[in-house]
PDB file of C-alpha atoms in Angstrom:
ATOM      1  CA  MET A 276     139.205 -24.195  42.001  1.00 64.00           C
ATOM      2  CA  LYS A 277     141.722 -26.919  42.800  1.00 65.00           C
ATOM      3  CA  ARG A 278     140.280 -30.267  43.851  1.00 72.00           C
ATOM      4  CA  SER A 279     142.399 -31.954  46.490  1.00 79.00           C
ATOM      5  CA  SER A 280     143.574 -35.547  46.245  1.00 89.00           C
ATOM      6  CA  TYR A 281     142.512 -36.371  49.816  1.00 96.00           C
ATOM      7  CA  THR A 282     140.931 -39.765  50.442  1.00 97.00           C
ATOM      8  CA  MET A 283     139.563 -41.497  53.532  1.00 98.00           C
ATOM      9  CA  THR A 284     140.224 -45.185  54.158  1.00 97.00           C
ATOM     10  CA  ILE A 285     137.303 -46.845  55.911  1.00 96.00           C
ATOM     11  CA  ARG A 286     138.378 -50.474  55.898  1.00 88.00           C
ATOM     12  CA  ASN A 287     141.099 -52.202  53.901  1.00 84.00           C
ATOM     13  CA  GLN A 288     140.400 -51.296  50.266  1.00 86.00           C
ATOM     14  CA  LEU A 289     137.172 -49.372  50.933  1.00 95.00           C
ATOM     15  CA  ILE A 290     138.167 -45.787  50.162  1.00 97.00           C
ATOM     16  CA  LEU A 291     136.078 -42.637  50.092  1.00 98.00           C
ATOM     17  CA  GLY A 292     137.369 -40.414  47.311  1.00 96.00           C
ATOM     18  CA  GLY A 293     138.525 -43.319  45.195  1.00 94.00           C
ATOM     19  CA  ASN A 294     137.134 -44.828  42.011  1.00 93.00           C
ATOM     20  CA  LYS A 295     133.700 -45.743  43.384  1.00 96.00           C
ATOM     21  CA  PRO A 296     131.103 -43.698  45.254  1.00 98.00           C
ATOM     22  CA  VAL A 297     130.484 -44.741  48.855  1.00 98.00           C
ATOM     23  CA  LEU A 298     126.948 -45.141  50.189  1.00 98.00           C
ATOM     24  CA  PHE A 299     126.291 -44.636  53.910  1.00 98.00           C
ATOM     25  CA  SER A 300     122.762 -45.915  54.434  1.00 98.00           C
ATOM     26  CA  GLY A 301     120.403 -47.481  56.943  1.00 97.00           C
ATOM     27  CA  PRO A 302     117.670 -46.457  59.367  1.00 96.00           C
ATOM     28  CA  CYS A 303     117.949 -43.197  61.274  1.00 92.00           C
ATOM     29  CA  ALA A 304     118.109 -44.967  64.625  1.00 93.00           C
ATOM     30  CA  VAL A 305     118.749 -48.491  65.852  1.00 95.00           C
ATOM     31  CA  GLU A 306     115.155 -49.635  66.355  1.00 94.00           C
ATOM     32  CA  SER A 307     115.752 -53.384  66.509  1.00 96.00           C
ATOM     33  CA  LEU A 308     118.095 -56.035  65.123  1.00 97.00           C
ATOM     34  CA  ASP A 309     115.415 -57.294  62.728  1.00 97.00           C
ATOM     35  CA  ILE A 310     114.737 -53.921  61.114  1.00 96.00           C
ATOM     36  CA  CYS A 311     118.459 -53.184  60.800  1.00 97.00           C
ATOM     37  CA  LEU A 312     119.108 -56.534  59.122  1.00 98.00           C
ATOM     38  CA  GLU A 313     116.153 -56.120  56.770  1.00 98.00           C
ATOM     39  CA  ILE A 314     117.293 -52.687  55.657  1.00 98.00           C
ATOM     40  CA  GLY A 315     121.001 -53.460  55.602  1.00 98.00           C
ATOM     41  CA  SER A 316     120.706 -56.660  53.563  1.00 98.00           C
ATOM     42  CA  LYS A 317     118.538 -55.046  50.888  1.00 98.00           C
ATOM     43  CA  VAL A 318     120.564 -51.852  50.624  1.00 98.00           C
ATOM     44  CA  LYS A 319     123.809 -53.841  50.444  1.00 98.00           C
ATOM     45  CA  ALA A 320     122.431 -55.740  47.436  1.00 98.00           C
ATOM     46  CA  TYR A 321     121.197 -52.547  45.761  1.00 98.00           C
ATOM     47  CA  ALA A 322     124.561 -50.889  46.332  1.00 98.00           C
ATOM     48  CA  GLN A 323     126.415 -53.770  44.730  1.00 98.00           C
ATOM     49  CA  THR A 324     124.066 -53.705  41.737  1.00 98.00           C
ATOM     50  CA  HIS A 325     124.723 -50.020  41.086  1.00 98.00           C
ATOM     51  CA  GLY A 326     128.444 -49.890  41.826  1.00 98.00           C
ATOM     52  CA  PHE A 327     128.547 -48.338  45.284  1.00 98.00           C
ATOM     53  CA  GLU A 328     130.763 -49.262  48.184  1.00 98.00           C
ATOM     54  CA  TYR A 329     128.464 -49.730  51.184  1.00 98.00           C
ATOM     55  CA  VAL A 330     128.651 -48.723  54.856  1.00 98.00           C
ATOM     56  CA  PHE A 331     125.695 -49.477  57.132  1.00 98.00           C
ATOM     57  CA  LYS A 332     124.604 -46.551  59.309  1.00 97.00           C
ATOM     58  CA  ALA A 333     122.289 -46.210  62.281  1.00 96.00           C
ATOM     59  CA  SER A 334     122.404 -43.938  65.321  1.00 93.00           C
ATOM     60  CA  PHE A 335     122.783 -45.768  68.628  1.00 91.00           C
ATOM     61  CA  ASP A 336     121.375 -42.745  70.479  1.00 85.00           C
ATOM     62  CA  LYS A 337     119.324 -39.812  69.176  1.00 73.00           C
ATOM     63  CA  ALA A 338     120.527 -37.198  71.633  1.00 72.00           C
ATOM     64  CA  ASN A 339     119.402 -34.210  69.561  1.00 72.00           C
ATOM     65  CA  ARG A 340     115.660 -34.806  69.199  1.00 57.00           C
ATOM     66  CA  THR A 341     113.385 -31.763  69.132  1.00 65.00           C
ATOM     67  CA  SER A 342     111.334 -32.968  72.108  1.00 65.00           C
ATOM     68  CA  GLY A 343     112.472 -34.749  75.232  1.00 70.00           C
ATOM     69  CA  ASN A 344     109.531 -37.113  74.770  1.00 68.00           C
ATOM     70  CA  SER A 345     110.773 -38.388  71.404  1.00 64.00           C
ATOM     71  CA  PHE A 346     112.386 -41.805  70.888  1.00 71.00           C
ATOM     72  CA  ARG A 347     116.116 -41.765  71.627  1.00 73.00           C
ATOM     73  CA  GLY A 348     117.084 -45.390  71.311  1.00 69.00           C
ATOM     74  CA  ILE A 349     116.946 -48.869  72.801  1.00 84.00           C
ATOM     75  CA  GLY A 350     119.882 -48.244  75.136  1.00 89.00           C
ATOM     76  CA  PHE A 351     123.616 -47.639  74.763  1.00 90.00           C
ATOM     77  CA  ASP A 352     124.826 -51.205  75.219  1.00 94.00           C
ATOM     78  CA  GLN A 353     121.958 -52.864  73.376  1.00 95.00           C
ATOM     79  CA  SER A 354     122.305 -50.561  70.363  1.00 95.00           C
ATOM     80  CA  LEU A 355     126.021 -51.267  70.060  1.00 96.00           C
ATOM     81  CA  LYS A 356     125.309 -55.007  70.273  1.00 97.00           C
ATOM     82  CA  VAL A 357     122.818 -54.664  67.416  1.00 97.00           C
ATOM     83  CA  LEU A 358     125.331 -52.732  65.301  1.00 98.00           C
ATOM     84  CA  GLU A 359     128.035 -55.303  65.986  1.00 98.00           C
ATOM     85  CA  GLU A 360     125.706 -58.141  64.974  1.00 98.00           C
ATOM     86  CA  VAL A 361     124.704 -56.351  61.767  1.00 98.00           C
ATOM     87  CA  GLY A 362     128.352 -55.903  60.855  1.00 98.00           C
ATOM     88  CA  LYS A 363     129.086 -59.584  61.445  1.00 98.00           C
ATOM     89  CA  ARG A 364     126.066 -60.988  59.624  1.00 98.00           C
ATOM     90  CA  LEU A 365     126.204 -58.680  56.623  1.00 98.00           C
ATOM     91  CA  GLY A 366     129.985 -58.323  56.428  1.00 97.00           C
ATOM     92  CA  VAL A 367     129.796 -54.544  56.063  1.00 98.00           C
ATOM     93  CA  PRO A 368     131.537 -51.593  57.737  1.00 98.00           C
ATOM     94  CA  LEU A 369     129.522 -49.607  60.283  1.00 98.00           C
ATOM     95  CA  LEU A 370     128.892 -45.931  61.044  1.00 98.00           C
ATOM     96  CA  THR A 371     127.213 -44.287  64.018  1.00 97.00           C
ATOM     97  CA  ASP A 372     127.174 -40.872  65.706  1.00 96.00           C
ATOM     98  CA  VAL A 373     128.746 -39.809  68.967  1.00 97.00           C
ATOM     99  CA  HIS A 374     127.575 -36.876  71.071  1.00 96.00           C
ATOM    100  CA  GLU A 375     129.930 -36.976  74.047  1.00 96.00           C
ATOM    101  CA  SER A 376     133.669 -37.554  74.314  1.00 97.00           C
ATOM    102  CA  TYR A 377     133.220 -40.381  76.810  1.00 97.00           C
ATOM    103  CA  GLN A 378     131.220 -42.374  74.229  1.00 96.00           C
ATOM    104  CA  VAL A 379     134.019 -42.540  71.686  1.00 98.00           C
ATOM    105  CA  GLU A 380     136.062 -45.412  73.133  1.00 97.00           C
ATOM    106  CA  SER A 381     133.102 -47.795  73.399  1.00 97.00           C
ATOM    107  CA  VAL A 382     131.703 -46.822  69.999  1.00 97.00           C
ATOM    108  CA  ALA A 383     135.108 -47.128  68.319  1.00 98.00           C
ATOM    109  CA  SER A 384     135.392 -50.722  69.541  1.00 97.00           C
ATOM    110  CA  VAL A 385     132.397 -51.603  67.338  1.00 98.00           C
ATOM    111  CA  VAL A 386     132.157 -49.273  64.331  1.00 98.00           C
ATOM    112  CA  ASP A 387     134.476 -48.299  61.478  1.00 98.00           C
ATOM    113  CA  VAL A 388     133.361 -44.679  61.036  1.00 98.00           C
ATOM    114  CA  ILE A 389     132.564 -42.202  63.801  1.00 98.00           C
ATOM    115  CA  GLN A 390     130.161 -39.471  62.778  1.00 98.00           C
ATOM    116  CA  ILE A 391     130.170 -36.004  64.349  1.00 98.00           C
ATOM    117  CA  PRO A 392     126.679 -34.428  64.265  1.00 96.00           C
ATOM    118  CA  ALA A 393     126.302 -31.037  62.597  1.00 95.00           C
ATOM    119  CA  PHE A 394     125.512 -29.165  65.791  1.00 94.00           C
ATOM    120  CA  LEU A 395     128.744 -30.505  67.358  1.00 97.00           C
ATOM    121  CA  CYS A 396     131.201 -29.862  64.520  1.00 97.00           C
ATOM    122  CA  ARG A 397     133.023 -27.164  66.515  1.00 97.00           C
ATOM    123  CA  GLN A 398     133.356 -29.188  69.738  1.00 98.00           C
ATOM    124  CA  THR A 399     137.119 -29.514  70.042  1.00 98.00           C
ATOM    125  CA  ASP A 400     137.247 -32.175  72.758  1.00 98.00           C
ATOM    126  CA  LEU A 401     134.786 -34.373  70.874  1.00 98.00           C
ATOM    127  CA  LEU A 402     136.708 -34.006  67.606  1.00 98.00           C
ATOM    128  CA  LEU A 403     140.021 -34.782  69.276  1.00 98.00           C
ATOM    129  CA  ALA A 404     138.580 -37.843  70.998  1.00 98.00           C
ATOM    130  CA  ALA A 405     137.229 -39.086  67.674  1.00 98.00           C
ATOM    131  CA  GLY A 406     140.552 -38.446  65.968  1.00 98.00           C
ATOM    132  CA  ASN A 407     142.472 -40.230  68.700  1.00 98.00           C
ATOM    133  CA  SER A 408     140.250 -43.296  68.327  1.00 98.00           C
ATOM    134  CA  GLY A 409     142.096 -44.135  65.109  1.00 97.00           C
ATOM    135  CA  LYS A 410     138.804 -44.729  63.301  1.00 98.00           C
ATOM    136  CA  ALA A 411     137.680 -42.810  60.221  1.00 98.00           C
ATOM    137  CA  VAL A 412     135.818 -39.637  61.203  1.00 98.00           C
ATOM    138  CA  LYS A 413     132.907 -38.132  59.266  1.00 98.00           C
ATOM    139  CA  ILE A 414     132.052 -34.544  60.232  1.00 98.00           C
ATOM    140  CA  LYS A 415     128.751 -32.971  59.268  1.00 98.00           C
ATOM    141  CA  ARG A 416     128.883 -29.289  58.380  1.00 97.00           C
ATOM    142  CA  GLY A 417     126.940 -27.280  60.922  1.00 95.00           C
ATOM    143  CA  GLN A 418     123.843 -25.488  59.653  1.00 94.00           C
ATOM    144  CA  PHE A 419     125.507 -22.302  60.890  1.00 95.00           C
ATOM    145  CA  MET A 420     128.978 -22.870  59.410  1.00 96.00           C
ATOM    146  CA  ALA A 421     130.519 -21.402  56.265  1.00 97.00           C
ATOM    147  CA  PRO A 422     131.954 -24.170  54.049  1.00 97.00           C
ATOM    148  CA  GLU A 423     135.463 -22.705  54.151  1.00 97.00           C
ATOM    149  CA  ASP A 424     135.455 -22.763  57.955  1.00 98.00           C
ATOM    150  CA  MET A 425     135.115 -26.543  58.006  1.00 98.00           C
ATOM    151  CA  GLN A 426     138.829 -26.821  57.247  1.00 98.00           C
ATOM    152  CA  PHE A 427     139.463 -26.093  60.915  1.00 98.00           C
ATOM    153  CA  ALA A 428     137.352 -29.050  62.029  1.00 98.00           C
ATOM    154  CA  VAL A 429     139.379 -31.215  59.647  1.00 98.00           C
ATOM    155  CA  ASP A 430     142.597 -29.773  61.073  1.00 98.00           C
ATOM    156  CA  LYS A 431     141.544 -30.784  64.587  1.00 98.00           C
ATOM    157  CA  ILE A 432     141.185 -34.413  63.505  1.00 98.00           C
ATOM    158  CA  ARG A 433     144.473 -34.398  61.608  1.00 98.00           C
ATOM    159  CA  SER A 434     146.272 -32.848  64.584  1.00 98.00           C
ATOM    160  CA  THR A 435     145.871 -36.242  66.295  1.00 98.00           C
ATOM    161  CA  GLY A 436     147.765 -37.935  63.468  1.00 98.00           C
ATOM    162  CA  ASN A 437     144.539 -39.378  62.048  1.00 98.00           C
ATOM    163  CA  GLN A 438     144.302 -38.594  58.319  1.00 97.00           C
ATOM    164  CA  ASN A 439     141.056 -40.478  57.724  1.00 98.00           C
ATOM    165  CA  VAL A 440     138.501 -37.691  57.863  1.00 98.00           C
ATOM    166  CA  CYS A 441     135.730 -36.473  55.576  1.00 98.00           C
ATOM    167  CA  LEU A 442     133.113 -33.721  55.553  1.00 98.00           C
ATOM    168  CA  THR A 443     129.380 -33.890  54.958  1.00 98.00           C
ATOM    169  CA  GLU A 444     127.128 -31.325  53.301  1.00 97.00           C
ATOM    170  CA  ARG A 445     123.584 -31.132  54.690  1.00 94.00           C
ATOM    171  CA  GLY A 446     122.390 -27.583  54.009  1.00 94.00           C
ATOM    172  CA  PHE A 447     122.372 -24.370  56.030  1.00 93.00           C
ATOM    173  CA  ALA A 448     119.597 -22.793  58.070  1.00 90.00           C
ATOM    174  CA  LEU A 449     117.629 -20.121  56.250  1.00 89.00           C
ATOM    175  CA  GLY A 450     114.964 -18.742  58.547  1.00 86.00           C
ATOM    176  CA  TYR A 451     112.946 -21.053  60.758  1.00 89.00           C
ATOM    177  CA  HIS A 452     112.261 -24.720  59.935  1.00 85.00           C
ATOM    178  CA  ASN A 453     114.094 -24.513  56.635  1.00 88.00           C
ATOM    179  CA  LEU A 454     117.403 -25.699  55.179  1.00 90.00           C
ATOM    180  CA  VAL A 455     118.921 -24.703  51.846  1.00 93.00           C
ATOM    181  CA  VAL A 456     121.760 -26.502  50.070  1.00 95.00           C
ATOM    182  CA  ASP A 457     124.424 -24.306  48.507  1.00 96.00           C
ATOM    183  CA  MET A 458     126.137 -26.547  45.951  1.00 96.00           C
ATOM    184  CA  ARG A 459     129.199 -24.299  46.060  1.00 96.00           C
ATOM    185  CA  ALA A 460     129.908 -25.851  49.452  1.00 97.00           C
ATOM    186  CA  ILE A 461     130.841 -29.162  47.827  1.00 97.00           C
ATOM    187  CA  PRO A 462     133.863 -27.986  45.773  1.00 96.00           C
ATOM    188  CA  ILE A 463     134.866 -25.575  48.549  1.00 97.00           C
ATOM    189  CA  MET A 464     135.002 -28.316  51.190  1.00 97.00           C
ATOM    190  CA  ARG A 465     136.513 -30.797  48.712  1.00 97.00           C
ATOM    191  CA  GLN A 466     139.709 -28.738  48.935  1.00 96.00           C
ATOM    192  CA  PHE A 467     140.135 -29.949  52.536  1.00 97.00           C
ATOM    193  CA  ALA A 468     138.796 -33.514  52.566  1.00 98.00           C
ATOM    194  CA  PRO A 469     136.483 -35.922  50.718  1.00 98.00           C
ATOM    195  CA  VAL A 470     132.839 -34.817  50.814  1.00 98.00           C
ATOM    196  CA  VAL A 471     129.633 -36.801  51.359  1.00 98.00           C
ATOM    197  CA  PHE A 472     126.182 -35.436  50.539  1.00 98.00           C
ATOM    198  CA  ASP A 473     123.535 -36.032  53.187  1.00 96.00           C
ATOM    199  CA  VAL A 474     120.408 -36.544  51.092  1.00 96.00           C
ATOM    200  CA  THR A 475     118.174 -37.151  54.095  1.00 93.00           C
ATOM    201  CA  HIS A 476     118.918 -34.182  56.298  1.00 92.00           C
ATOM    202  CA  SER A 477     119.218 -31.732  53.421  1.00 91.00           C
ATOM    203  CA  VAL A 478     115.451 -32.090  52.955  1.00 91.00           C
ATOM    204  CA  GLN A 479     114.690 -32.022  56.676  1.00 83.00           C
ATOM    205  CA  GLN A 480     112.547 -29.243  58.172  1.00 81.00           C
ATOM    206  CA  PRO A 481     113.958 -29.013  61.700  1.00 76.00           C
ATOM    207  CA  GLY A 482     111.300 -28.829  64.397  1.00 67.00           C
ATOM    208  CA  ALA A 483     108.529 -28.112  61.895  1.00 57.00           C
ATOM    209  CA  ASN A 484     106.049 -30.717  63.179  1.00 63.00           C
ATOM    210  CA  LEU A 485     105.255 -29.250  66.603  1.00 59.00           C
ATOM    211  CA  GLY A 486     107.781 -31.229  68.610  1.00 61.00           C
ATOM    212  CA  SER A 487     109.422 -33.222  65.845  1.00 61.00           C
ATOM    213  CA  SER A 488     111.088 -32.488  62.517  1.00 67.00           C
ATOM    214  CA  GLY A 489     109.324 -32.521  59.188  1.00 72.00           C
ATOM    215  CA  GLY A 490     110.756 -33.087  55.752  1.00 73.00           C
ATOM    216  CA  GLN A 491     110.296 -32.763  52.003  1.00 85.00           C
ATOM    217  CA  ARG A 492     111.390 -36.144  50.675  1.00 88.00           C
ATOM    218  CA  GLN A 493     109.995 -35.219  47.261  1.00 92.00           C
ATOM    219  CA  MET A 494     112.967 -32.870  46.885  1.00 94.00           C
ATOM    220  CA  ALA A 495     115.546 -35.581  47.595  1.00 95.00           C
ATOM    221  CA  PRO A 496     116.004 -36.733  43.961  1.00 96.00           C
ATOM    222  CA  TYR A 497     116.735 -33.202  42.753  1.00 97.00           C
ATOM    223  CA  LEU A 498     119.295 -32.404  45.428  1.00 96.00           C
ATOM    224  CA  ALA A 499     120.948 -35.826  45.205  1.00 97.00           C
ATOM    225  CA  ARG A 500     121.383 -35.544  41.426  1.00 97.00           C
ATOM    226  CA  ALA A 501     122.775 -32.032  41.753  1.00 97.00           C
ATOM    227  CA  ALA A 502     125.243 -33.117  44.432  1.00 97.00           C
ATOM    228  CA  GLY A 503     126.382 -36.078  42.345  1.00 97.00           C
ATOM    229  CA  ALA A 504     127.056 -33.827  39.384  1.00 96.00           C
ATOM    230  CA  ALA A 505     128.820 -31.344  41.669  1.00 96.00           C
ATOM    231  CA  GLY A 506     131.465 -33.928  42.512  1.00 95.00           C
ATOM    232  CA  VAL A 507     130.700 -35.553  45.863  1.00 97.00           C
ATOM    233  CA  ASP A 508     132.547 -38.696  46.889  1.00 97.00           C
ATOM    234  CA  GLY A 509     129.599 -40.400  48.531  1.00 98.00           C
ATOM    235  CA  PHE A 510     125.999 -40.193  49.679  1.00 98.00           C
ATOM    236  CA  PHE A 511     124.338 -40.486  53.087  1.00 98.00           C
ATOM    237  CA  ILE A 512     120.752 -41.763  52.838  1.00 97.00           C
ATOM    238  CA  GLU A 513     118.421 -42.907  55.586  1.00 96.00           C
ATOM    239  CA  THR A 514     115.759 -45.416  54.572  1.00 96.00           C
ATOM    240  CA  HIS A 515     113.002 -47.490  56.130  1.00 96.00           C
ATOM    241  CA  PRO A 516     110.389 -50.013  54.908  1.00 95.00           C
ATOM    242  CA  GLU A 517     107.649 -47.774  56.312  1.00 94.00           C
ATOM    243  CA  PRO A 518     108.937 -44.221  56.831  1.00 91.00           C
ATOM    244  CA  SER A 519     105.626 -43.163  58.380  1.00 89.00           C
ATOM    245  CA  LYS A 520     106.271 -45.663  61.179  1.00 89.00           C
ATOM    246  CA  ALA A 521     109.988 -44.937  61.610  1.00 86.00           C
ATOM    247  CA  LEU A 522     110.842 -43.818  65.129  1.00 85.00           C
ATOM    248  CA  SER A 523     112.962 -40.896  63.895  1.00 78.00           C
ATOM    249  CA  ASP A 524     113.215 -38.738  60.732  1.00 74.00           C
ATOM    250  CA  GLY A 525     110.492 -40.561  58.784  1.00 80.00           C
ATOM    251  CA  PRO A 526     109.338 -37.518  56.757  1.00 84.00           C
ATOM    252  CA  ASN A 527     112.703 -37.101  55.033  1.00 87.00           C
ATOM    253  CA  MET A 528     113.601 -40.761  54.437  1.00 91.00           C
ATOM    254  CA  VAL A 529     113.708 -42.495  51.067  1.00 95.00           C
ATOM    255  CA  PRO A 530     111.299 -45.479  51.263  1.00 95.00           C
ATOM    256  CA  LEU A 531     113.179 -48.768  51.130  1.00 97.00           C
ATOM    257  CA  SER A 532     111.018 -49.905  48.203  1.00 97.00           C
ATOM    258  CA  GLN A 533     112.386 -47.014  46.136  1.00 97.00           C
ATOM    259  CA  MET A 534     116.037 -47.245  47.126  1.00 98.00           C
ATOM    260  CA  GLU A 535     117.204 -49.389  44.219  1.00 98.00           C
ATOM    261  CA  ALA A 536     115.829 -46.986  41.619  1.00 98.00           C
ATOM    262  CA  PHE A 537     117.114 -44.025  43.619  1.00 98.00           C
ATOM    263  CA  LEU A 538     120.648 -45.419  43.681  1.00 98.00           C
ATOM    264  CA  GLY A 539     120.607 -46.093  39.952  1.00 98.00           C
ATOM    265  CA  MET A 540     119.589 -42.496  39.322  1.00 97.00           C
ATOM    266  CA  ILE A 541     122.237 -40.888  41.528  1.00 98.00           C
ATOM    267  CA  ARG A 542     124.970 -43.217  40.253  1.00 98.00           C
ATOM    268  CA  GLU A 543     124.410 -41.717  36.793  1.00 97.00           C
ATOM    269  CA  ALA A 544     124.687 -38.205  38.241  1.00 97.00           C
ATOM    270  CA  TRP A 545     127.860 -39.171  40.114  1.00 97.00           C
ATOM    271  CA  GLU A 546     129.455 -40.459  36.911  1.00 96.00           C
ATOM    272  CA  MET A 547     128.904 -37.055  35.330  1.00 94.00           C
ATOM    273  CA  GLY A 548     130.534 -35.320  38.291  1.00 92.00           C
ATOM    274  CA  ASP A 549     133.455 -37.750  38.255  1.00 92.00           C
ATOM    275  CA  ARG A 550     133.967 -37.267  34.513  1.00 91.00           C
ATOM    276  CA  TYR A 551     134.311 -33.501  34.852  1.00 89.00           C
ATOM    277  CA  LYS A 552     135.899 -33.290  38.296  1.00 85.00           C
ATOM    278  CA  ASP A 553     139.097 -31.714  36.949  1.00 83.00           C
ATOM    279  CA  PHE A 554     137.348 -29.131  34.779  1.00 87.00           C
ATOM    280  CA  SER A 555     137.672 -25.638  36.251  1.00 83.00           C
ATOM    281  CA  LEU A 556     137.722 -22.003  35.234  1.00 84.00           C
ATOM    282  CA  ILE A 557     140.317 -19.455  36.233  1.00 73.00           C
TER     283      ILE A 557
END
């Protein structure tokens, strides 16, 4: 299977699909400036230690919670202010999700990477708005989408003239409350664009906690190592000092205290995948 030479430029010399893996990491949601700075500063240092490029991530609005009573965010404007301040203080690029086309312009004025949630990866108007923003666009593969069909989501972004697009693997739905990762999806999607592995949501159990999602974080090391060896270009990992107290996605987060060791482990797996990325069978 032919591996494409596609890359995605995030900022200046920060390139996904280049010579270094890219880490997208932070809390699930913008909870406060303090928690974002605590997480971002530590993860930035860990990333540098283990040879990752680093992009801080946090969702400014959790529009896809299982229950309407769940935490969504601290407000549109306030969340963007927090993200902007994190970027300035830490000197790092930023990523956040968008759920509606009208959000793109405001979000693009603050962040470097616009993320399209998995459930919205077919939404043409949203994809076109993201592409037209001129910012890098990261599309999550829908839990209902075949890997080969994600080329059409990529095509929608590129139709705007924006070539900076990547795909994200996060598992497919198998029955209720369960996701399974098919590692074949990584080389398949890598034919169309760089690929990021979403460690956090690949171990999620959607809606399994009676109104909120559960997770199997104990499986994260196995899937992350496998994805690294399979040839991903980067990793998406949500983390928190106290996952049990996180306001969203706590059960599938990597605890902040374990992030440094986790990154060292998956960097070794990534090096194996990079070493053999051009090895294929006919």
